[in-house]
Amino acid sequence: MKITGIIAEYNPFHNGHAAQIAAARRAGATHVVCVMSGNFTQRGDAAICDKLTRTRAALAGGVDLVLELPVPYALSSAADFARGAVDTLLATGCLDALHFGSECGDLSLLEQTADAIVKLEGRRILDDKTRPTAEQRCAALREEGQEALAAALEQPNNLLGVEYLLALRRRYARTAVETTPRTGAAHDSDGAAGSICSGAQLRRLLTEDPAAANAFWPAASAALYREAVGNGQAPVTLQRLEVALLSRLRMAEPAYLRQIAGVAEGLENRLYEAVRQSPTFAAAAADKVAALSRVTGSGRD
């Protein structure tokens, strides 16, 4: 028996996710356990449909057990997202392997990148609180002539893969690690490759041209989504929460915003001003995302 863990958001579950599960099975997995974000995802957005519908889609797609990633981790930076997800899998006490997708598909390269980051952290190279950690790492690696490692770290799935490796090391876990090259469309792209498109593109199709989405996800996912739509539970967008969110944010003082994880270097003042100057949540969020990009990592599909 081999139990393999996968970390995902399944927002929504599409053909690329099914391909990853199939790759884990080919690598010997007899059982697949997934840690999945709940109703909100790492990009700070609401999932397009509720966590129970997405869980049912994952189970129909070949996952044996779905565990929810607690919201503080699901909405956090790449490092904390990875740490929370890895800790959740390790807490099962039966994890044999961690399987993730990456742009490079080269575990050795990602291991080298993790090794280099550990050395940089040991020398306190990465202490600039005004720049994203990933940006600092890439700059420091290039200064040391490690162009290949820096280039790998600039790809979102590679970046998350390195964070998974670092999280495992910090727990002294002996878990085996496997990576599969990400196939099809690039992360957050508008295009498609065969029957695979990015999660971002699939979400756009589901809100603009639902019929066109059928080519990019399993029939079970489509049926479950249609059921959610019929029940008035999908598609979910932040625009539905606009009045409530703006009202709550406008009641918050800078001192309150300063307590939020990742808010530093006066970022609370920018957030405070953005929600008062912007007439809609979309406009306020655009400014907020630009500000938060200084402290957060990549998102997931």
PDB file of C-alpha atoms in Angstrom:
ATOM      1  CA  MET A   1       0.000   0.000   0.000  1.00  0.00           C
ATOM      2  CA  LYS A   2       1.231   3.490  -0.871  1.00  0.00           C
ATOM      3  CA  ILE A   3      -0.595   6.629   0.282  1.00  0.00           C
ATOM      4  CA  THR A   4       0.205   9.724  -1.764  1.00  0.00           C
ATOM      5  CA  GLY A   5      -0.723  13.270  -0.812  1.00  0.00           C
ATOM      6  CA  ILE A   6      -1.714  16.048  -3.217  1.00  0.00           C
ATOM      7  CA  ILE A   7      -2.170  19.724  -2.336  1.00  0.00           C
ATOM      8  CA  ALA A   8      -4.739  21.545  -4.450  1.00  0.00           C
ATOM      9  CA  GLU A   9      -7.642  23.950  -4.617  1.00  0.00           C
ATOM     10  CA  TYR A  10      -9.712  22.233  -7.319  1.00  0.00           C
ATOM     11  CA  ASN A  11     -11.254  25.554  -8.236  1.00  0.00           C
ATOM     12  CA  PRO A  12     -12.786  23.796 -10.101  1.00  0.00           C
ATOM     13  CA  PHE A  13     -11.622  20.204 -10.623  1.00  0.00           C
ATOM     14  CA  HIS A  14     -10.510  19.954 -14.267  1.00  0.00           C
ATOM     15  CA  ASN A  15      -8.710  17.620 -16.673  1.00  0.00           C
ATOM     16  CA  GLY A  16      -5.273  18.796 -15.533  1.00  0.00           C
ATOM     17  CA  HIS A  17      -6.094  17.696 -11.989  1.00  0.00           C
ATOM     18  CA  ALA A  18      -7.308  14.323 -13.255  1.00  0.00           C
ATOM     19  CA  ALA A  19      -4.020  13.926 -15.142  1.00  0.00           C
ATOM     20  CA  GLN A  20      -2.031  14.601 -11.971  1.00  0.00           C
ATOM     21  CA  ILE A  21      -3.962  11.976 -10.029  1.00  0.00           C
ATOM     22  CA  ALA A  22      -3.373   9.503 -12.860  1.00  0.00           C
ATOM     23  CA  ALA A  23       0.363  10.278 -12.703  1.00  0.00           C
ATOM     24  CA  ALA A  24       0.376   9.624  -8.957  1.00  0.00           C
ATOM     25  CA  ARG A  25      -1.336   6.298  -9.569  1.00  0.00           C
ATOM     26  CA  ARG A  26       1.252   5.392 -12.208  1.00  0.00           C
ATOM     27  CA  ALA A  27       3.940   6.167  -9.634  1.00  0.00           C
ATOM     28  CA  GLY A  28       2.455   3.484  -7.402  1.00  0.00           C
ATOM     29  CA  ALA A  29      -0.174   5.261  -5.316  1.00  0.00           C
ATOM     30  CA  THR A  30      -2.856   2.891  -4.092  1.00  0.00           C
ATOM     31  CA  HIS A  31      -4.625   5.693  -2.220  1.00  0.00           C
ATOM     32  CA  VAL A  32      -4.635   9.458  -2.827  1.00  0.00           C
ATOM     33  CA  VAL A  33      -5.255  11.981  -0.054  1.00  0.00           C
ATOM     34  CA  CYS A  34      -5.841  15.600  -1.019  1.00  0.00           C
ATOM     35  CA  VAL A  35      -5.548  18.725   1.106  1.00  0.00           C
ATOM     36  CA  MET A  36      -7.868  21.303  -0.447  1.00  0.00           C
ATOM     37  CA  SER A  37      -8.719  24.931   0.269  1.00  0.00           C
ATOM     38  CA  GLY A  38     -12.247  25.549   1.507  1.00  0.00           C
ATOM     39  CA  ASN A  39     -14.600  28.247   0.274  1.00  0.00           C
ATOM     40  CA  PHE A  40     -11.825  30.814  -0.188  1.00  0.00           C
ATOM     41  CA  THR A  41      -8.594  30.373  -2.124  1.00  0.00           C
ATOM     42  CA  GLN A  42      -5.005  31.589  -1.911  1.00  0.00           C
ATOM     43  CA  ARG A  43      -5.495  34.340  -4.484  1.00  0.00           C
ATOM     44  CA  GLY A  44      -7.856  35.977  -1.944  1.00  0.00           C
ATOM     45  CA  ASP A  45     -10.924  35.134  -4.011  1.00  0.00           C
ATOM     46  CA  ALA A  46     -14.017  33.083  -3.313  1.00  0.00           C
ATOM     47  CA  ALA A  47     -13.972  29.617  -4.868  1.00  0.00           C
ATOM     48  CA  ILE A  48     -16.320  29.400  -7.855  1.00  0.00           C
ATOM     49  CA  CYS A  49     -18.426  26.821  -6.027  1.00  0.00           C
ATOM     50  CA  ASP A  50     -18.599  25.621  -2.442  1.00  0.00           C
ATOM     51  CA  LYS A  51     -16.087  23.271  -0.873  1.00  0.00           C
ATOM     52  CA  LEU A  52     -18.507  20.336  -0.614  1.00  0.00           C
ATOM     53  CA  THR A  53     -19.286  20.406  -4.335  1.00  0.00           C
ATOM     54  CA  ARG A  54     -15.567  20.600  -5.117  1.00  0.00           C
ATOM     55  CA  THR A  55     -14.909  17.729  -2.710  1.00  0.00           C
ATOM     56  CA  ARG A  56     -17.504  15.574  -4.479  1.00  0.00           C
ATOM     57  CA  ALA A  57     -15.821  16.389  -7.805  1.00  0.00           C
ATOM     58  CA  ALA A  58     -12.419  15.384  -6.410  1.00  0.00           C
ATOM     59  CA  LEU A  59     -13.787  12.085  -5.098  1.00  0.00           C
ATOM     60  CA  ALA A  60     -15.408  11.399  -8.457  1.00  0.00           C
ATOM     61  CA  GLY A  61     -12.078  12.246 -10.104  1.00  0.00           C
ATOM     62  CA  GLY A  62     -10.045   9.624  -8.259  1.00  0.00           C
ATOM     63  CA  VAL A  63      -9.174  11.098  -4.852  1.00  0.00           C
ATOM     64  CA  ASP A  64      -9.874   8.774  -1.899  1.00  0.00           C
ATOM     65  CA  LEU A  65      -9.926  11.340   0.926  1.00  0.00           C
ATOM     66  CA  VAL A  66     -10.218  15.140   0.957  1.00  0.00           C
ATOM     67  CA  LEU A  67      -8.993  17.171   3.942  1.00  0.00           C
ATOM     68  CA  GLU A  68      -9.735  20.870   4.276  1.00  0.00           C
ATOM     69  CA  LEU A  69      -6.834  23.304   4.548  1.00  0.00           C
ATOM     70  CA  PRO A  70      -7.703  25.753   7.363  1.00  0.00           C
ATOM     71  CA  VAL A  71      -8.623  29.231   6.113  1.00  0.00           C
ATOM     72  CA  PRO A  72      -5.614  31.074   7.671  1.00  0.00           C
ATOM     73  CA  TYR A  73      -3.282  28.882   5.605  1.00  0.00           C
ATOM     74  CA  ALA A  74      -5.460  28.849   2.492  1.00  0.00           C
ATOM     75  CA  LEU A  75      -5.417  32.656   2.332  1.00  0.00           C
ATOM     76  CA  SER A  76      -1.776  33.088   3.242  1.00  0.00           C
ATOM     77  CA  SER A  77       1.514  33.414   1.380  1.00  0.00           C
ATOM     78  CA  ALA A  78       3.008  30.579  -0.648  1.00  0.00           C
ATOM     79  CA  ALA A  79       5.266  29.588   2.274  1.00  0.00           C
ATOM     80  CA  ASP A  80       2.460  29.465   4.836  1.00  0.00           C
ATOM     81  CA  PHE A  81       0.072  27.827   2.355  1.00  0.00           C
ATOM     82  CA  ALA A  82       2.659  25.084   1.807  1.00  0.00           C
ATOM     83  CA  ARG A  83       3.461  24.739   5.510  1.00  0.00           C
ATOM     84  CA  GLY A  84      -0.188  24.373   6.498  1.00  0.00           C
ATOM     85  CA  ALA A  85      -0.902  21.872   3.732  1.00  0.00           C
ATOM     86  CA  VAL A  86       2.189  19.753   4.393  1.00  0.00           C
ATOM     87  CA  ASP A  87       1.501  19.741   8.144  1.00  0.00           C
ATOM     88  CA  THR A  88      -2.079  18.626   7.483  1.00  0.00           C
ATOM     89  CA  LEU A  89      -0.895  15.705   5.364  1.00  0.00           C
ATOM     90  CA  LEU A  90       1.806  14.708   7.854  1.00  0.00           C
ATOM     91  CA  ALA A  91      -0.748  14.804  10.679  1.00  0.00           C
ATOM     92  CA  THR A  92      -2.533  11.827   9.096  1.00  0.00           C
ATOM     93  CA  GLY A  93       0.423   9.725  10.179  1.00  0.00           C
ATOM     94  CA  CYS A  94       0.258   7.573   7.064  1.00  0.00           C
ATOM     95  CA  LEU A  95       1.731   9.702   4.258  1.00  0.00           C
ATOM     96  CA  ASP A  96       4.189   7.829   2.048  1.00  0.00           C
ATOM     97  CA  ALA A  97       4.707  10.381  -0.725  1.00  0.00           C
ATOM     98  CA  LEU A  98       3.890  13.950  -1.714  1.00  0.00           C
ATOM     99  CA  HIS A  99       3.053  14.471  -5.393  1.00  0.00           C
ATOM    100  CA  PHE A 100       2.875  17.892  -7.033  1.00  0.00           C
ATOM    101  CA  GLY A 101       2.974  19.426 -10.482  1.00  0.00           C
ATOM    102  CA  SER A 102       5.748  21.745 -11.607  1.00  0.00           C
ATOM    103  CA  GLU A 103       6.653  23.615 -14.763  1.00  0.00           C
ATOM    104  CA  CYS A 104      10.117  22.065 -14.895  1.00  0.00           C
ATOM    105  CA  GLY A 105       9.203  18.515 -13.898  1.00  0.00           C
ATOM    106  CA  ASP A 106      12.743  18.204 -12.522  1.00  0.00           C
ATOM    107  CA  LEU A 107      12.801  17.204  -8.852  1.00  0.00           C
ATOM    108  CA  SER A 108      16.590  17.426  -8.722  1.00  0.00           C
ATOM    109  CA  LEU A 109      16.492  21.078  -9.836  1.00  0.00           C
ATOM    110  CA  LEU A 110      13.834  21.916  -7.249  1.00  0.00           C
ATOM    111  CA  GLU A 111      15.841  20.148  -4.525  1.00  0.00           C
ATOM    112  CA  GLN A 112      18.910  22.186  -5.506  1.00  0.00           C
ATOM    113  CA  THR A 113      16.827  25.355  -5.294  1.00  0.00           C
ATOM    114  CA  ALA A 114      15.595  24.420  -1.830  1.00  0.00           C
ATOM    115  CA  ASP A 115      19.191  23.693  -0.742  1.00  0.00           C
ATOM    116  CA  ALA A 116      20.321  27.101  -1.997  1.00  0.00           C
ATOM    117  CA  ILE A 117      17.478  28.882  -0.197  1.00  0.00           C
ATOM    118  CA  VAL A 118      18.355  27.183   3.094  1.00  0.00           C
ATOM    119  CA  LYS A 119      21.918  28.474   2.710  1.00  0.00           C
ATOM    120  CA  LEU A 120      20.693  31.996   1.903  1.00  0.00           C
ATOM    121  CA  GLU A 121      18.440  31.990   4.961  1.00  0.00           C
ATOM    122  CA  GLY A 122      21.282  30.745   7.123  1.00  0.00           C
ATOM    123  CA  ARG A 123      23.381  33.735   6.045  1.00  0.00           C
ATOM    124  CA  ARG A 124      20.432  36.111   6.658  1.00  0.00           C
ATOM    125  CA  ILE A 125      20.452  37.261   3.045  1.00  0.00           C
ATOM    126  CA  LEU A 126      16.647  37.523   2.841  1.00  0.00           C
ATOM    127  CA  ASP A 127      15.699  40.150   5.436  1.00  0.00           C
ATOM    128  CA  ASP A 128      14.227  42.929   3.265  1.00  0.00           C
ATOM    129  CA  LYS A 129      10.655  43.363   4.547  1.00  0.00           C
ATOM    130  CA  THR A 130       9.724  45.710   1.679  1.00  0.00           C
ATOM    131  CA  ARG A 131      10.155  43.099  -1.085  1.00  0.00           C
ATOM    132  CA  PRO A 132       8.432  39.749  -1.691  1.00  0.00           C
ATOM    133  CA  THR A 133      10.428  36.790  -0.425  1.00  0.00           C
ATOM    134  CA  ALA A 134      10.393  35.129  -3.854  1.00  0.00           C
ATOM    135  CA  GLU A 135      11.796  38.276  -5.483  1.00  0.00           C
ATOM    136  CA  GLN A 136      14.579  38.456  -2.893  1.00  0.00           C
ATOM    137  CA  ARG A 137      15.429  34.804  -3.405  1.00  0.00           C
ATOM    138  CA  CYS A 138      15.656  35.164  -7.185  1.00  0.00           C
ATOM    139  CA  ALA A 139      17.844  38.265  -6.918  1.00  0.00           C
ATOM    140  CA  ALA A 140      20.149  36.610  -4.390  1.00  0.00           C
ATOM    141  CA  LEU A 141      20.468  33.425  -6.483  1.00  0.00           C
ATOM    142  CA  ARG A 142      21.356  35.472  -9.568  1.00  0.00           C
ATOM    143  CA  GLU A 143      23.977  37.414  -7.620  1.00  0.00           C
ATOM    144  CA  GLU A 144      25.593  34.067  -6.819  1.00  0.00           C
ATOM    145  CA  GLY A 145      25.492  32.922 -10.437  1.00  0.00           C
ATOM    146  CA  GLN A 146      22.615  30.467  -9.955  1.00  0.00           C
ATOM    147  CA  GLU A 147      20.586  31.575 -12.972  1.00  0.00           C
ATOM    148  CA  ALA A 148      18.915  28.192 -13.542  1.00  0.00           C
ATOM    149  CA  LEU A 149      17.673  28.074  -9.959  1.00  0.00           C
ATOM    150  CA  ALA A 150      16.409  31.655 -10.094  1.00  0.00           C
ATOM    151  CA  ALA A 151      14.604  31.028 -13.382  1.00  0.00           C
ATOM    152  CA  ALA A 152      12.935  27.926 -11.956  1.00  0.00           C
ATOM    153  CA  LEU A 153      11.777  29.872  -8.911  1.00  0.00           C
ATOM    154  CA  GLU A 154      10.024  32.428 -11.123  1.00  0.00           C
ATOM    155  CA  GLN A 155       7.460  29.818 -12.221  1.00  0.00           C
ATOM    156  CA  PRO A 156       4.448  29.600  -9.838  1.00  0.00           C
ATOM    157  CA  ASN A 157       4.175  25.827  -9.570  1.00  0.00           C
ATOM    158  CA  ASN A 158       7.942  25.450  -9.225  1.00  0.00           C
ATOM    159  CA  LEU A 159       7.830  28.040  -6.450  1.00  0.00           C
ATOM    160  CA  LEU A 160       5.138  26.126  -4.568  1.00  0.00           C
ATOM    161  CA  GLY A 161       7.032  22.887  -5.101  1.00  0.00           C
ATOM    162  CA  VAL A 162      10.123  24.388  -3.488  1.00  0.00           C
ATOM    163  CA  GLU A 163       7.974  25.587  -0.577  1.00  0.00           C
ATOM    164  CA  TYR A 164       6.645  22.038  -0.128  1.00  0.00           C
ATOM    165  CA  LEU A 165      10.205  20.733  -0.026  1.00  0.00           C
ATOM    166  CA  LEU A 166      11.186  23.367   2.541  1.00  0.00           C
ATOM    167  CA  ALA A 167       8.137  22.578   4.659  1.00  0.00           C
ATOM    168  CA  LEU A 168       9.008  18.866   4.669  1.00  0.00           C
ATOM    169  CA  ARG A 169      12.585  19.637   5.671  1.00  0.00           C
ATOM    170  CA  ARG A 170      11.491  21.829   8.556  1.00  0.00           C
ATOM    171  CA  ARG A 171       9.480  18.889   9.889  1.00  0.00           C
ATOM    172  CA  TYR A 172      12.379  16.468   9.296  1.00  0.00           C
ATOM    173  CA  ALA A 173       9.924  14.350   7.320  1.00  0.00           C
ATOM    174  CA  ARG A 174      11.205  11.343   5.418  1.00  0.00           C
ATOM    175  CA  THR A 175       8.283  11.466   3.008  1.00  0.00           C
ATOM    176  CA  ALA A 176       9.111  10.638  -0.599  1.00  0.00           C
ATOM    177  CA  VAL A 177       8.558  13.453  -3.102  1.00  0.00           C
ATOM    178  CA  GLU A 178       7.359  13.168  -6.708  1.00  0.00           C
ATOM    179  CA  THR A 179       6.739  15.824  -9.321  1.00  0.00           C
ATOM    180  CA  THR A 180       4.951  15.694 -12.652  1.00  0.00           C
ATOM    181  CA  PRO A 181       5.570  18.247 -15.424  1.00  0.00           C
ATOM    182  CA  ARG A 182       2.637  20.599 -15.711  1.00  0.00           C
ATOM    183  CA  THR A 183       1.039  20.012 -19.101  1.00  0.00           C
ATOM    184  CA  GLY A 184      -1.366  22.109 -21.113  1.00  0.00           C
ATOM    185  CA  ALA A 185      -1.976  25.802 -20.633  1.00  0.00           C
ATOM    186  CA  ALA A 186       0.240  27.858 -18.361  1.00  0.00           C
ATOM    187  CA  HIS A 187      -0.860  29.015 -14.923  1.00  0.00           C
ATOM    188  CA  ASP A 188      -3.523  31.780 -15.172  1.00  0.00           C
ATOM    189  CA  SER A 189      -3.288  31.832 -18.990  1.00  0.00           C
ATOM    190  CA  ASP A 190      -6.230  32.472 -21.335  1.00  0.00           C
ATOM    191  CA  GLY A 191      -5.371  29.714 -23.760  1.00  0.00           C
ATOM    192  CA  ALA A 192      -5.766  25.962 -23.833  1.00  0.00           C
ATOM    193  CA  ALA A 193      -3.729  22.973 -24.944  1.00  0.00           C
ATOM    194  CA  GLY A 194      -5.879  20.100 -26.072  1.00  0.00           C
ATOM    195  CA  SER A 195      -8.346  19.296 -23.319  1.00  0.00           C
ATOM    196  CA  ILE A 196      -6.483  21.213 -20.629  1.00  0.00           C
ATOM    197  CA  CYS A 197      -6.816  24.894 -19.785  1.00  0.00           C
ATOM    198  CA  SER A 198      -5.822  26.812 -16.676  1.00  0.00           C
ATOM    199  CA  GLY A 199      -8.131  27.018 -13.701  1.00  0.00           C
ATOM    200  CA  ALA A 200      -8.395  30.769 -14.275  1.00  0.00           C
ATOM    201  CA  GLN A 201      -9.544  30.259 -17.864  1.00  0.00           C
ATOM    202  CA  LEU A 202     -12.061  27.605 -16.838  1.00  0.00           C
ATOM    203  CA  ARG A 203     -13.533  29.961 -14.234  1.00  0.00           C
ATOM    204  CA  ARG A 204     -13.841  32.658 -16.891  1.00  0.00           C
ATOM    205  CA  LEU A 205     -15.650  30.261 -19.190  1.00  0.00           C
ATOM    206  CA  LEU A 206     -18.032  29.206 -16.442  1.00  0.00           C
ATOM    207  CA  THR A 207     -19.096  32.792 -15.861  1.00  0.00           C
ATOM    208  CA  GLU A 208     -19.101  33.901 -19.525  1.00  0.00           C
ATOM    209  CA  ASP A 209     -19.659  30.834 -21.763  1.00  0.00           C
ATOM    210  CA  PRO A 210     -20.475  27.742 -19.664  1.00  0.00           C
ATOM    211  CA  ALA A 211     -21.017  25.448 -22.660  1.00  0.00           C
ATOM    212  CA  ALA A 212     -17.429  26.006 -23.797  1.00  0.00           C
ATOM    213  CA  ALA A 213     -16.154  24.708 -20.450  1.00  0.00           C
ATOM    214  CA  ASN A 214     -17.268  21.128 -21.106  1.00  0.00           C
ATOM    215  CA  ALA A 215     -14.145  20.289 -23.108  1.00  0.00           C
ATOM    216  CA  PHE A 216     -11.864  21.039 -20.169  1.00  0.00           C
ATOM    217  CA  TRP A 217     -13.246  19.102 -17.221  1.00  0.00           C
ATOM    218  CA  PRO A 218     -14.618  15.644 -16.430  1.00  0.00           C
ATOM    219  CA  ALA A 219     -18.316  14.960 -16.950  1.00  0.00           C
ATOM    220  CA  ALA A 220     -18.734  14.408 -13.196  1.00  0.00           C
ATOM    221  CA  SER A 221     -17.385  17.899 -12.458  1.00  0.00           C
ATOM    222  CA  ALA A 222     -19.725  19.403 -15.032  1.00  0.00           C
ATOM    223  CA  ALA A 223     -22.744  17.576 -13.604  1.00  0.00           C
ATOM    224  CA  LEU A 224     -21.964  18.621 -10.041  1.00  0.00           C
ATOM    225  CA  TYR A 225     -21.451  22.220 -11.117  1.00  0.00           C
ATOM    226  CA  ARG A 226     -24.758  22.268 -12.994  1.00  0.00           C
ATOM    227  CA  GLU A 227     -26.426  20.947  -9.862  1.00  0.00           C
ATOM    228  CA  ALA A 228     -24.887  23.778  -7.820  1.00  0.00           C
ATOM    229  CA  VAL A 229     -26.025  26.332 -10.408  1.00  0.00           C
ATOM    230  CA  GLY A 230     -29.517  24.894 -10.302  1.00  0.00           C
ATOM    231  CA  ASN A 231     -29.553  25.268  -6.528  1.00  0.00           C
ATOM    232  CA  GLY A 232     -28.396  28.890  -6.777  1.00  0.00           C
ATOM    233  CA  GLN A 233     -25.017  28.010  -5.221  1.00  0.00           C
ATOM    234  CA  ALA A 234     -22.776  28.801  -8.208  1.00  0.00           C
ATOM    235  CA  PRO A 235     -21.021  30.591  -9.720  1.00  0.00           C
ATOM    236  CA  VAL A 236     -19.711  32.343  -6.636  1.00  0.00           C
ATOM    237  CA  THR A 237     -17.865  35.634  -7.133  1.00  0.00           C
ATOM    238  CA  LEU A 238     -16.621  38.306  -4.768  1.00  0.00           C
ATOM    239  CA  GLN A 239     -18.993  40.730  -6.479  1.00  0.00           C
ATOM    240  CA  ARG A 240     -21.846  38.978  -4.672  1.00  0.00           C
ATOM    241  CA  LEU A 241     -20.183  39.950  -1.405  1.00  0.00           C
ATOM    242  CA  GLU A 242     -19.286  43.468  -2.510  1.00  0.00           C
ATOM    243  CA  VAL A 243     -21.590  45.462  -0.218  1.00  0.00           C
ATOM    244  CA  ALA A 244     -20.779  43.392   2.855  1.00  0.00           C
ATOM    245  CA  LEU A 245     -17.024  43.402   2.218  1.00  0.00           C
ATOM    246  CA  LEU A 246     -16.758  47.106   1.499  1.00  0.00           C
ATOM    247  CA  SER A 247     -18.903  47.929   4.521  1.00  0.00           C
ATOM    248  CA  ARG A 248     -16.711  45.839   6.813  1.00  0.00           C
ATOM    249  CA  LEU A 249     -13.466  47.175   5.385  1.00  0.00           C
ATOM    250  CA  ARG A 250     -14.659  50.771   5.668  1.00  0.00           C
ATOM    251  CA  MET A 251     -15.368  50.239   9.356  1.00  0.00           C
ATOM    252  CA  ALA A 252     -11.828  49.012   9.989  1.00  0.00           C
ATOM    253  CA  GLU A 253      -9.237  51.435  11.336  1.00  0.00           C
ATOM    254  CA  PRO A 254      -5.548  51.196  10.358  1.00  0.00           C
ATOM    255  CA  ALA A 255      -4.723  49.768  13.793  1.00  0.00           C
ATOM    256  CA  TYR A 256      -7.058  46.842  13.097  1.00  0.00           C
ATOM    257  CA  LEU A 257      -5.708  46.293   9.577  1.00  0.00           C
ATOM    258  CA  ARG A 258      -2.169  46.301  10.956  1.00  0.00           C
ATOM    259  CA  GLN A 259      -2.936  43.106  12.876  1.00  0.00           C
ATOM    260  CA  ILE A 260      -3.598  41.113   9.686  1.00  0.00           C
ATOM    261  CA  ALA A 261      -0.854  38.645   8.799  1.00  0.00           C
ATOM    262  CA  GLY A 262       1.411  40.046   6.094  1.00  0.00           C
ATOM    263  CA  VAL A 263       0.468  43.676   6.668  1.00  0.00           C
ATOM    264  CA  ALA A 264       3.664  45.620   7.357  1.00  0.00           C
ATOM    265  CA  GLU A 265       5.643  48.696   6.361  1.00  0.00           C
ATOM    266  CA  GLY A 266       2.575  50.960   6.367  1.00  0.00           C
ATOM    267  CA  LEU A 267       0.513  48.674   4.123  1.00  0.00           C
ATOM    268  CA  GLU A 268      -2.474  49.190   6.424  1.00  0.00           C
ATOM    269  CA  ASN A 269      -2.633  52.847   5.377  1.00  0.00           C
ATOM    270  CA  ARG A 270      -2.807  51.948   1.705  1.00  0.00           C
ATOM    271  CA  LEU A 271      -5.599  49.462   2.382  1.00  0.00           C
ATOM    272  CA  TYR A 272      -7.433  52.029   4.492  1.00  0.00           C
ATOM    273  CA  GLU A 273      -7.293  54.603   1.690  1.00  0.00           C
ATOM    274  CA  ALA A 274      -8.136  52.152  -1.124  1.00  0.00           C
ATOM    275  CA  VAL A 275     -11.505  51.107   0.296  1.00  0.00           C
ATOM    276  CA  ARG A 276     -12.524  54.739   0.753  1.00  0.00           C
ATOM    277  CA  GLN A 277     -11.439  55.996  -2.645  1.00  0.00           C
ATOM    278  CA  SER A 278     -12.799  53.101  -4.738  1.00  0.00           C
ATOM    279  CA  PRO A 279     -16.523  52.979  -5.591  1.00  0.00           C
ATOM    280  CA  THR A 280     -16.564  49.205  -6.124  1.00  0.00           C
ATOM    281  CA  PHE A 281     -14.878  46.233  -4.529  1.00  0.00           C
ATOM    282  CA  ALA A 282     -13.187  45.308  -7.830  1.00  0.00           C
ATOM    283  CA  ALA A 283     -11.404  48.664  -7.921  1.00  0.00           C
ATOM    284  CA  ALA A 284     -10.496  48.505  -4.249  1.00  0.00           C
ATOM    285  CA  ALA A 285      -9.292  44.928  -4.608  1.00  0.00           C
ATOM    286  CA  ALA A 286      -7.070  45.833  -7.583  1.00  0.00           C
ATOM    287  CA  ASP A 287      -5.239  48.386  -5.476  1.00  0.00           C
ATOM    288  CA  LYS A 288      -5.159  46.063  -2.492  1.00  0.00           C
ATOM    289  CA  VAL A 289      -3.756  43.190  -4.551  1.00  0.00           C
ATOM    290  CA  ALA A 290      -1.057  45.464  -5.945  1.00  0.00           C
ATOM    291  CA  ALA A 291      -0.113  46.400  -2.416  1.00  0.00           C
ATOM    292  CA  LEU A 292      -0.277  42.867  -1.051  1.00  0.00           C
ATOM    293  CA  SER A 293       1.913  41.557  -3.865  1.00  0.00           C
ATOM    294  CA  ARG A 294       4.844  42.913  -1.885  1.00  0.00           C
ATOM    295  CA  VAL A 295       4.371  40.284   0.811  1.00  0.00           C
ATOM    296  CA  THR A 296       2.610  37.281  -0.743  1.00  0.00           C
ATOM    297  CA  GLY A 297       3.605  34.411  -2.984  1.00  0.00           C
ATOM    298  CA  SER A 298       1.998  32.725  -5.956  1.00  0.00           C
ATOM    299  CA  GLY A 299      -1.525  31.407  -6.235  1.00  0.00           C
ATOM    300  CA  ARG A 300      -2.818  27.997  -7.216  1.00  0.00           C
ATOM    301  CA  ASP A 301      -5.228  26.633  -9.784  1.00  0.00           C
TER     302      ASP A 301
END
